[in-house]
Amino acid sequence: MQNNKFNAVFNSYLIYVGVAIASGGVALYTPIIVSETGKHFSGFWAASILFGLNLGRVLGSYAGSRFPKAANHPWAVSGNIFLEGIALYCMAFLDHAWALATLALLAGLGSGLSFPGLKNYLLKLRELDQSALFSRLAFAIRMGLVGGYLTASWVPHDHLQLVFLIVLITFIAYGVFMLIAMKAIAKNEVLYLAAQSQVSKDADMVTQEINEATLNSSMPSRIAELPLMFYLSNAVFWCFAVQPMIGFSLHIPKFTPNIPVSTPFWLAALVIIFFQIPISKRAIRTRDHFKFLQIGYLCLFVSFVVMILFGHSSTAVITSAILPSFGQVFYGPSLDVLTARFADKVNADTGQLMSRQMLYQSMGNMIGSMAGGVLFDLAQSMHNATLNWLILAVGSLAMVILSKNKIPQLYRSAGKLSTAH
């Protein structure tokens, strides 16, 4: 039993286009709101907006991992996307930093609930390669970021209502595109599962598989067999990777005011567009995704070293802002593939595992965004403009070392143990 009308490629591109549009909205508002809040209040309050956003993502991801069936329903995913867009739009009418952070928390909740569901529906497109799915998703995000950062360079920063109206429209489009794709994918999934049951010759085997799936979904401990260090390394990576968003947004107005605050971001996204697919194809050919995780950390380390040495140079700041984007291109898709493969190997709920991954990623972003503001304020108070970048460089170098052998060994050992059980 097959759905001959279902087109996996078409529905995947519906999702990619929706993600690209919403990414453009995120890229439009984030540098503007962080920079404006930093100028009117402080680095701490600027960071509190990203902290609230990522705290919401942590809470949303946790809820999604606890209640995957409810969180992954097509209407629930789209509803949470609309929630994020509406919360962001309301930020245009507020003047207090604490209120902005509160609405950012609400927007993050919608994001944390919806994005793991997006990955889950992509993985139901079994006709398509997992590595290609995630690399194209990252590519779509980059395409959207370019458009958003370019738009941010000409939209007046004092017209926040116009900025956030555009953001709202992007999230409405994203939610609609996702809903159309998810409903088609869900209908095809029902037919696929029915066909799998029909092909089975042994009814007892089918019953056993259903019972095992039910048992796995009711026992989160099985899913927790991915090593804690694997999750923590993900959190640390995004803790450091978020630094350009907060650190550069605060650094540029003070030390290199001759360049617009959004310039490094759209240039970084534009450069990555030309490397995303080639790098991902290389990862697929080599199958050595852990090496790509290590390269991701190495890019962060080099970026922070550049800021230590040449932080007052506009060219160096732009170069340093580009490097973390390279790190994300290496790191992000490879981590998704490793997580999905582990889920397949231990027969875990992929959507639930992706929510758990998103939980740690959001925790890293949450801590990193606040740390970026605090470290910037600390460096200024101690009259040492490179102190914040020095601390980040030391931390990223330590993770380069851990990513070489320790984390891969823990991951492989966990996979063997789960298979043995």
mmCIF file of N, CA, C and O in Angstrom, residues 62-153:
data_model
loop_
_atom_site.group_PDB
_atom_site.id
_atom_site.type_symbol
_atom_site.label_atom_id
_atom_site.label_comp_id
_atom_site.label_asym_id
_atom_site.label_seq_id
_atom_site.Cartn_x
_atom_site.Cartn_y
_atom_site.Cartn_z
ATOM 1 N N TYR A 62 12.211 20.323 26.771
ATOM 2 C CA TYR A 62 11.955 19.361 27.836
ATOM 3 C C TYR A 62 10.519 18.847 27.762
ATOM 4 O O TYR A 62 10.270 17.638 27.863
ATOM 5 N N ALA A 63 9.575 19.770 27.553
ATOM 6 C CA ALA A 63 8.174 19.358 27.427
ATOM 7 C C ALA A 63 7.982 18.447 26.218
ATOM 8 O O ALA A 63 7.235 17.468 26.273
ATOM 9 N N GLY A 64 8.681 18.769 25.117
ATOM 10 C CA GLY A 64 8.576 17.940 23.920
ATOM 11 C C GLY A 64 9.131 16.540 24.127
ATOM 12 O O GLY A 64 8.606 15.569 23.590
ATOM 13 N N SER A 65 10.204 16.429 24.929
ATOM 14 C CA SER A 65 10.783 15.107 25.196
ATOM 15 C C SER A 65 9.909 14.291 26.135
ATOM 16 O O SER A 65 9.929 13.058 26.097
ATOM 17 N N ARG A 66 9.113 14.966 26.972
ATOM 18 C CA ARG A 66 8.228 14.262 27.895
ATOM 19 C C ARG A 66 6.910 13.856 27.235
ATOM 20 O O ARG A 66 6.329 12.821 27.569
ATOM 21 N N PHE A 67 6.443 14.685 26.306
ATOM 22 C CA PHE A 67 5.159 14.426 25.648
ATOM 23 C C PHE A 67 5.321 14.520 24.136
ATOM 24 O O PHE A 67 4.776 15.422 23.489
ATOM 25 N N PRO A 68 6.094 13.591 23.543
ATOM 26 C CA PRO A 68 6.411 13.704 22.112
ATOM 27 C C PRO A 68 5.200 13.601 21.197
ATOM 28 O O PRO A 68 5.142 14.265 20.164
ATOM 29 N N LYS A 69 4.214 12.766 21.546
ATOM 30 C CA LYS A 69 3.046 12.602 20.678
ATOM 31 C C LYS A 69 2.249 13.891 20.566
ATOM 32 O O LYS A 69 1.798 14.266 19.486
ATOM 33 N N ALA A 70 2.063 14.564 21.709
ATOM 34 C CA ALA A 70 1.319 15.825 21.688
ATOM 35 C C ALA A 70 2.122 16.923 21.001
ATOM 36 O O ALA A 70 1.606 17.692 20.189
ATOM 37 N N ALA A 71 3.421 16.999 21.317
ATOM 38 C CA ALA A 71 4.260 18.071 20.763
ATOM 39 C C ALA A 71 4.462 17.927 19.266
ATOM 40 O O ALA A 71 4.637 18.927 18.564
ATOM 41 N N ASN A 72 4.442 16.697 18.754
ATOM 42 C CA ASN A 72 4.739 16.460 17.338
ATOM 43 C C ASN A 72 3.502 16.398 16.455
ATOM 44 O O ASN A 72 3.616 16.135 15.256
ATOM 45 N N HIS A 73 2.331 16.620 17.021
ATOM 46 C CA HIS A 73 1.128 16.690 16.187
ATOM 47 C C HIS A 73 1.247 17.884 15.242
ATOM 48 O O HIS A 73 1.719 18.954 15.643
ATOM 49 N N PRO A 74 0.843 17.730 13.958
ATOM 50 C CA PRO A 74 1.012 18.843 13.005
ATOM 51 C C PRO A 74 0.442 20.177 13.478
ATOM 52 O O PRO A 74 1.088 21.220 13.340
ATOM 53 N N TRP A 75 -0.759 20.144 14.076
ATOM 54 C CA TRP A 75 -1.347 21.408 14.541
ATOM 55 C C TRP A 75 -0.576 21.970 15.731
ATOM 56 O O TRP A 75 -0.477 23.190 15.894
ATOM 57 N N ALA A 76 -0.012 21.091 16.569
ATOM 58 C CA ALA A 76 0.772 21.563 17.711
ATOM 59 C C ALA A 76 2.062 22.232 17.242
ATOM 60 O O ALA A 76 2.441 23.297 17.751
ATOM 61 N N VAL A 77 2.741 21.628 16.262
ATOM 62 C CA VAL A 77 3.982 22.216 15.748
ATOM 63 C C VAL A 77 3.708 23.589 15.143
ATOM 64 O O VAL A 77 4.390 24.575 15.448
ATOM 65 N N SER A 78 2.692 23.681 14.273
ATOM 66 C CA SER A 78 2.377 24.969 13.645
ATOM 67 C C SER A 78 1.875 25.982 14.673
ATOM 68 O O SER A 78 2.214 27.172 14.607
ATOM 69 N N GLY A 79 1.086 25.518 15.644
ATOM 70 C CA GLY A 79 0.598 26.430 16.682
ATOM 71 C C GLY A 79 1.733 27.036 17.478
ATOM 72 O O GLY A 79 1.716 28.228 17.811
ATOM 73 N N ASN A 80 2.748 26.240 17.777
ATOM 74 C CA ASN A 80 3.904 26.758 18.510
ATOM 75 C C ASN A 80 4.736 27.714 17.668
ATOM 76 O O ASN A 80 5.351 28.647 18.189
ATOM 77 N N ILE A 81 4.764 27.488 16.361
ATOM 78 C CA ILE A 81 5.438 28.434 15.463
ATOM 79 C C ILE A 81 4.718 29.784 15.487
ATOM 80 O O ILE A 81 5.347 30.848 15.567
ATOM 81 N N PHE A 82 3.383 29.742 15.430
ATOM 82 C CA PHE A 82 2.596 30.986 15.486
ATOM 83 C C PHE A 82 2.791 31.674 16.839
ATOM 84 O O PHE A 82 2.862 32.911 16.904
ATOM 85 N N LEU A 83 2.875 30.878 17.912
ATOM 86 C CA LEU A 83 3.124 31.450 19.241
ATOM 87 C C LEU A 83 4.429 32.226 19.259
ATOM 88 O O LEU A 83 4.495 33.350 19.795
ATOM 89 N N GLU A 84 5.466 31.670 18.675
ATOM 90 C CA GLU A 84 6.760 32.345 18.632
ATOM 91 C C GLU A 84 6.665 33.667 17.878
ATOM 92 O O GLU A 84 7.175 34.703 18.331
ATOM 93 N N GLY A 85 6.015 33.646 16.721
ATOM 94 C CA GLY A 85 5.892 34.861 15.915
ATOM 95 C C GLY A 85 5.109 35.957 16.623
ATOM 96 O O GLY A 85 5.494 37.139 16.598
ATOM 97 N N ILE A 86 3.999 35.597 17.278
ATOM 98 C CA ILE A 86 3.170 36.594 17.978
ATOM 99 C C ILE A 86 3.928 37.187 19.160
ATOM 100 O O ILE A 86 3.884 38.405 19.401
ATOM 101 N N ALA A 87 4.629 36.339 19.908
ATOM 102 C CA ALA A 87 5.394 36.834 21.056
ATOM 103 C C ALA A 87 6.475 37.818 20.606
ATOM 104 O O ALA A 87 6.698 38.854 21.251
ATOM 105 N N LEU A 88 7.141 37.498 19.503
ATOM 106 C CA LEU A 88 8.175 38.402 18.997
ATOM 107 C C LEU A 88 7.572 39.725 18.532
ATOM 108 O O LEU A 88 8.141 40.798 18.769
ATOM 109 N N TYR A 89 6.425 39.666 17.879
ATOM 110 C CA TYR A 89 5.778 40.897 17.399
ATOM 111 C C TYR A 89 5.435 41.823 18.565
ATOM 112 O O TYR A 89 5.582 43.054 18.457
ATOM 113 N N CYS A 90 5.003 41.262 19.688
ATOM 114 C CA CYS A 90 4.636 42.080 20.847
ATOM 115 C C CYS A 90 5.840 42.806 21.443
ATOM 116 O O CYS A 90 5.666 43.817 22.144
ATOM 117 N N MET A 91 7.057 42.327 21.147
ATOM 118 C CA MET A 91 8.253 42.987 21.669
ATOM 119 C C MET A 91 8.400 44.405 21.135
ATOM 120 O O MET A 91 9.070 45.243 21.747
ATOM 121 N N ALA A 92 7.777 44.696 19.985
ATOM 122 C CA ALA A 92 7.900 46.022 19.372
ATOM 123 C C ALA A 92 7.219 47.103 20.194
ATOM 124 O O ALA A 92 7.487 48.297 19.999
ATOM 125 N N PHE A 93 6.353 46.714 21.122
ATOM 126 C CA PHE A 93 5.553 47.696 21.857
ATOM 127 C C PHE A 93 6.011 47.858 23.303
ATOM 128 O O PHE A 93 5.321 48.469 24.109
ATOM 129 N N LEU A 94 7.195 47.324 23.637
ATOM 130 C CA LEU A 94 7.669 47.368 25.013
ATOM 131 C C LEU A 94 8.947 48.202 25.124
ATOM 132 O O LEU A 94 9.762 48.220 24.211
ATOM 133 N N ASP A 95 9.105 48.872 26.270
ATOM 134 C CA ASP A 95 10.268 49.728 26.490
ATOM 135 C C ASP A 95 11.165 49.245 27.620
ATOM 136 O O ASP A 95 12.232 49.815 27.833
ATOM 137 N N HIS A 96 10.727 48.245 28.368
ATOM 138 C CA HIS A 96 11.493 47.768 29.518
ATOM 139 C C HIS A 96 12.223 46.479 29.165
ATOM 140 O O HIS A 96 11.649 45.570 28.566
ATOM 141 N N ALA A 97 13.493 46.397 29.574
ATOM 142 C CA ALA A 97 14.307 45.240 29.216
ATOM 143 C C ALA A 97 13.746 43.954 29.813
ATOM 144 O O ALA A 97 13.760 42.895 29.176
ATOM 145 N N TRP A 98 13.244 44.017 31.055
ATOM 146 C CA TRP A 98 12.715 42.807 31.684
ATOM 147 C C TRP A 98 11.493 42.293 30.938
ATOM 148 O O TRP A 98 11.265 41.078 30.846
ATOM 149 N N ALA A 99 10.684 43.217 30.388
ATOM 150 C CA ALA A 99 9.498 42.803 29.627
ATOM 151 C C ALA A 99 9.906 42.158 28.297
ATOM 152 O O ALA A 99 9.278 41.191 27.844
ATOM 153 N N LEU A 100 10.959 42.707 27.665
ATOM 154 C CA LEU A 100 11.463 42.101 26.436
ATOM 155 C C LEU A 100 11.953 40.681 26.700
ATOM 156 O O LEU A 100 11.707 39.770 25.906
ATOM 157 N N ALA A 101 12.658 40.508 27.825
ATOM 158 C CA ALA A 101 13.167 39.182 28.175
ATOM 159 C C ALA A 101 12.023 38.205 28.445
ATOM 160 O O ALA A 101 12.102 37.024 28.103
ATOM 161 N N THR A 102 10.929 38.697 29.051
ATOM 162 C CA THR A 102 9.778 37.839 29.335
ATOM 163 C C THR A 102 9.117 37.350 28.051
ATOM 164 O O THR A 102 8.778 36.165 27.913
ATOM 165 N N LEU A 103 8.928 38.252 27.095
ATOM 166 C CA LEU A 103 8.347 37.844 25.819
ATOM 167 C C LEU A 103 9.300 36.940 25.031
ATOM 168 O O LEU A 103 8.857 36.039 24.310
ATOM 169 N N ALA A 104 10.592 37.194 25.170
ATOM 170 C CA ALA A 104 11.566 36.309 24.527
ATOM 171 C C ALA A 104 11.446 34.894 25.089
ATOM 172 O O ALA A 104 11.592 33.909 24.358
ATOM 173 N N LEU A 105 11.178 34.791 26.394
ATOM 174 C CA LEU A 105 10.961 33.488 27.020
ATOM 175 C C LEU A 105 9.780 32.764 26.374
ATOM 176 O O LEU A 105 9.854 31.564 26.057
ATOM 177 N N LEU A 106 8.687 33.487 26.142
ATOM 178 C CA LEU A 106 7.505 32.905 25.516
ATOM 179 C C LEU A 106 7.795 32.477 24.079
ATOM 180 O O LEU A 106 7.381 31.400 23.631
ATOM 181 N N ALA A 107 8.538 33.320 23.345
ATOM 182 C CA ALA A 107 8.912 32.972 21.971
ATOM 183 C C ALA A 107 9.798 31.733 21.949
ATOM 184 O O ALA A 107 9.645 30.856 21.089
ATOM 185 N N GLY A 108 10.720 31.650 22.895
ATOM 186 C CA GLY A 108 11.596 30.487 22.970
ATOM 187 C C GLY A 108 10.836 29.215 23.280
ATOM 188 O O GLY A 108 11.183 28.133 22.790
ATOM 189 N N LEU A 109 9.782 29.328 24.092
ATOM 190 C CA LEU A 109 8.955 28.160 24.394
ATOM 191 C C LEU A 109 8.339 27.588 23.115
ATOM 192 O O LEU A 109 8.350 26.370 22.894
ATOM 193 N N GLY A 110 7.826 28.482 22.256
ATOM 194 C CA GLY A 110 7.276 28.025 20.980
ATOM 195 C C GLY A 110 8.332 27.392 20.098
ATOM 196 O O GLY A 110 8.089 26.366 19.456
ATOM 197 N N SER A 111 9.525 27.965 20.093
ATOM 198 C CA SER A 111 10.609 27.427 19.278
ATOM 199 C C SER A 111 11.056 26.055 19.782
ATOM 200 O O SER A 111 11.267 25.122 18.999
ATOM 201 N N GLY A 112 11.218 25.926 21.099
ATOM 202 C CA GLY A 112 11.665 24.665 21.674
ATOM 203 C C GLY A 112 10.687 23.529 21.460
ATOM 204 O O GLY A 112 11.078 22.365 21.353
ATOM 205 N N LEU A 113 9.393 23.858 21.392
ATOM 206 C CA LEU A 113 8.376 22.837 21.153
ATOM 207 C C LEU A 113 8.261 22.459 19.685
ATOM 208 O O LEU A 113 7.927 21.324 19.350
ATOM 209 N N SER A 114 8.528 23.404 18.789
ATOM 210 C CA SER A 114 8.260 23.171 17.365
ATOM 211 C C SER A 114 9.447 22.593 16.596
ATOM 212 O O SER A 114 9.260 21.748 15.711
ATOM 213 N N PHE A 115 10.687 23.013 16.909
ATOM 214 C CA PHE A 115 11.812 22.636 16.060
ATOM 215 C C PHE A 115 12.147 21.142 16.108
ATOM 216 O O PHE A 115 12.448 20.546 15.070
ATOM 217 N N PRO A 116 12.114 20.485 17.284
ATOM 218 C CA PRO A 116 12.320 19.028 17.262
ATOM 219 C C PRO A 116 11.259 18.308 16.433
ATOM 220 O O PRO A 116 11.545 17.298 15.785
ATOM 221 N N GLY A 117 10.029 18.814 16.462
ATOM 222 C CA GLY A 117 8.976 18.228 15.635
ATOM 223 C C GLY A 117 9.286 18.351 14.164
ATOM 224 O O GLY A 117 9.022 17.433 13.365
ATOM 225 N N LEU A 118 9.880 19.473 13.778
ATOM 226 C CA LEU A 118 10.299 19.668 12.390
ATOM 227 C C LEU A 118 11.296 18.588 11.980
ATOM 228 O O LEU A 118 11.145 17.957 10.917
ATOM 229 N N LYS A 119 12.301 18.348 12.806
ATOM 230 C CA LYS A 119 13.301 17.321 12.489
ATOM 231 C C LYS A 119 12.663 15.936 12.439
ATOM 232 O O LYS A 119 13.021 15.103 11.609
ATOM 233 N N ASN A 120 11.709 15.711 13.329
ATOM 234 C CA ASN A 120 11.042 14.415 13.363
ATOM 235 C C ASN A 120 10.306 14.145 12.052
ATOM 236 O O ASN A 120 10.344 13.027 11.520
ATOM 237 N N TYR A 121 9.625 15.151 11.511
ATOM 238 C CA TYR A 121 8.894 14.962 10.260
ATOM 239 C C TYR A 121 9.850 14.824 9.077
ATOM 240 O O TYR A 121 9.569 14.091 8.127
ATOM 241 N N LEU A 122 10.972 15.507 9.125
ATOM 242 C CA LEU A 122 11.971 15.312 8.071
ATOM 243 C C LEU A 122 12.464 13.867 8.044
ATOM 244 O O LEU A 122 12.651 13.276 6.979
ATOM 245 N N LEU A 123 12.646 13.283 9.226
ATOM 246 C CA LEU A 123 13.148 11.916 9.296
ATOM 247 C C LEU A 123 12.125 10.883 8.833
ATOM 248 O O LEU A 123 12.470 9.731 8.567
ATOM 249 N N LYS A 124 10.861 11.274 8.742
ATOM 250 C CA LYS A 124 9.837 10.372 8.212
ATOM 251 C C LYS A 124 9.881 10.293 6.682
ATOM 252 O O LYS A 124 9.188 9.467 6.086
ATOM 253 N N LEU A 125 10.699 11.143 6.082
ATOM 254 C CA LEU A 125 10.885 11.086 4.620
ATOM 255 C C LEU A 125 11.956 10.039 4.339
ATOM 256 O O LEU A 125 13.105 10.346 4.027
ATOM 257 N N ARG A 126 11.576 8.784 4.463
ATOM 258 C CA ARG A 126 12.536 7.683 4.401
ATOM 259 C C ARG A 126 13.168 7.515 3.026
ATOM 260 O O ARG A 126 14.199 6.865 2.877
ATOM 261 N N GLU A 127 12.533 8.085 2.005
ATOM 262 C CA GLU A 127 13.086 7.973 0.662
ATOM 263 C C GLU A 127 14.347 8.810 0.491
ATOM 264 O O GLU A 127 15.113 8.617 -0.457
ATOM 265 N N LEU A 128 14.572 9.749 1.419
ATOM 266 C CA LEU A 128 15.678 10.696 1.297
ATOM 267 C C LEU A 128 16.766 10.382 2.324
ATOM 268 O O LEU A 128 16.487 9.906 3.418
ATOM 269 N N ASP A 129 18.019 10.666 1.969
ATOM 270 C CA ASP A 129 19.162 10.386 2.831
ATOM 271 C C ASP A 129 19.164 11.319 4.036
ATOM 272 O O ASP A 129 18.950 12.534 3.911
ATOM 273 N N GLN A 130 19.426 10.755 5.228
ATOM 274 C CA GLN A 130 19.413 11.548 6.457
ATOM 275 C C GLN A 130 20.440 12.676 6.425
ATOM 276 O O GLN A 130 20.143 13.818 6.797
ATOM 277 N N SER A 131 21.663 12.357 6.014
ATOM 278 C CA SER A 131 22.711 13.384 5.977
ATOM 279 C C SER A 131 22.325 14.514 5.044
ATOM 280 O O SER A 131 22.537 15.698 5.350
ATOM 281 N N ALA A 132 21.746 14.174 3.889
ATOM 282 C CA ALA A 132 21.330 15.200 2.929
ATOM 283 C C ALA A 132 20.201 16.043 3.505
ATOM 284 O O ALA A 132 20.152 17.271 3.305
ATOM 285 N N LEU A 133 19.270 15.402 4.221
ATOM 286 C CA LEU A 133 18.166 16.143 4.830
ATOM 287 C C LEU A 133 18.681 17.220 5.771
ATOM 288 O O LEU A 133 18.247 18.380 5.711
ATOM 289 N N PHE A 134 19.611 16.851 6.648
ATOM 290 C CA PHE A 134 20.091 17.803 7.647
ATOM 291 C C PHE A 134 21.013 18.859 7.031
ATOM 292 O O PHE A 134 21.022 20.007 7.478
ATOM 293 N N SER A 135 21.795 18.489 6.028
ATOM 294 C CA SER A 135 22.662 19.481 5.402
ATOM 295 C C SER A 135 21.822 20.511 4.648
ATOM 296 O O SER A 135 22.126 21.707 4.659
ATOM 297 N N ARG A 136 20.744 20.049 3.987
ATOM 298 C CA ARG A 136 19.867 20.991 3.288
ATOM 299 C C ARG A 136 19.088 21.859 4.256
ATOM 300 O O ARG A 136 18.812 23.030 3.968
ATOM 301 N N LEU A 137 18.743 21.292 5.410
ATOM 302 C CA LEU A 137 18.085 22.102 6.435
ATOM 303 C C LEU A 137 19.018 23.218 6.900
ATOM 304 O O LEU A 137 18.607 24.385 7.011
ATOM 305 N N ALA A 138 20.276 22.872 7.180
ATOM 306 C CA ALA A 138 21.256 23.891 7.584
ATOM 307 C C ALA A 138 21.467 24.909 6.474
ATOM 308 O O ALA A 138 21.624 26.110 6.733
ATOM 309 N N PHE A 139 21.481 24.439 5.223
ATOM 310 C CA PHE A 139 21.647 25.338 4.082
ATOM 311 C C PHE A 139 20.469 26.313 3.991
ATOM 312 O O PHE A 139 20.649 27.515 3.745
ATOM 313 N N ALA A 140 19.248 25.813 4.210
ATOM 314 C CA ALA A 140 18.062 26.670 4.171
ATOM 315 C C ALA A 140 18.120 27.732 5.264
ATOM 316 O O ALA A 140 17.753 28.898 5.041
ATOM 317 N N ILE A 141 18.589 27.323 6.436
ATOM 318 C CA ILE A 141 18.729 28.283 7.532
ATOM 319 C C ILE A 141 19.704 29.393 7.150
ATOM 320 O O ILE A 141 19.449 30.586 7.385
ATOM 321 N N ARG A 142 20.814 29.009 6.519
ATOM 322 C CA ARG A 142 21.811 30.001 6.115
ATOM 323 C C ARG A 142 21.261 30.950 5.055
ATOM 324 O O ARG A 142 21.518 32.154 5.080
ATOM 325 N N MET A 143 20.529 30.404 4.115
ATOM 326 C CA MET A 143 19.928 31.252 3.082
ATOM 327 C C MET A 143 19.001 32.289 3.717
ATOM 328 O O MET A 143 19.007 33.472 3.354
ATOM 329 N N GLY A 144 18.207 31.844 4.675
ATOM 330 C CA GLY A 144 17.321 32.775 5.368
ATOM 331 C C GLY A 144 18.084 33.816 6.156
ATOM 332 O O GLY A 144 17.699 34.997 6.183
ATOM 333 N N LEU A 145 19.182 33.403 6.782
ATOM 334 C CA LEU A 145 19.977 34.350 7.565
ATOM 335 C C LEU A 145 20.546 35.453 6.697
ATOM 336 O O LEU A 145 20.576 36.629 7.100
ATOM 337 N N VAL A 146 21.003 35.095 5.504
ATOM 338 C CA VAL A 146 21.536 36.108 4.598
ATOM 339 C C VAL A 146 20.476 37.168 4.306
ATOM 340 O O VAL A 146 20.718 38.377 4.415
ATOM 341 N N GLY A 147 19.284 36.711 3.932
ATOM 342 C CA GLY A 147 18.202 37.651 3.640
ATOM 343 C C GLY A 147 17.854 38.506 4.834
ATOM 344 O O GLY A 147 17.617 39.716 4.708
ATOM 345 N N GLY A 148 17.816 37.888 6.024
ATOM 346 C CA GLY A 148 17.468 38.644 7.220
ATOM 347 C C GLY A 148 18.507 39.671 7.593
ATOM 348 O O GLY A 148 18.176 40.820 7.931
ATOM 349 N N TYR A 149 19.783 39.296 7.539
ATOM 350 C CA TYR A 149 20.849 40.246 7.887
ATOM 351 C C TYR A 149 20.943 41.385 6.875
ATOM 352 O O TYR A 149 21.201 42.542 7.243
ATOM 353 N N LEU A 150 20.748 41.062 5.595
ATOM 354 C CA LEU A 150 20.747 42.112 4.580
ATOM 355 C C LEU A 150 19.586 43.078 4.802
ATOM 356 O O LEU A 150 19.733 44.300 4.680
ATOM 357 N N THR A 151 18.431 42.535 5.131
ATOM 358 C CA THR A 151 17.270 43.386 5.411
ATOM 359 C C THR A 151 17.522 44.255 6.627
ATOM 360 O O THR A 151 17.147 45.440 6.654
ATOM 361 N N ALA A 152 18.190 43.686 7.637
ATOM 362 C CA ALA A 152 18.486 44.447 8.853
ATOM 363 C C ALA A 152 19.417 45.621 8.585
ATOM 364 O O ALA A 152 19.412 46.612 9.330
ATOM 365 N N SER A 153 20.201 45.527 7.519
ATOM 366 C CA SER A 153 21.148 46.605 7.224
ATOM 367 C C SER A 153 20.474 47.850 6.655
ATOM 368 O O SER A 153 21.059 48.932 6.686
#
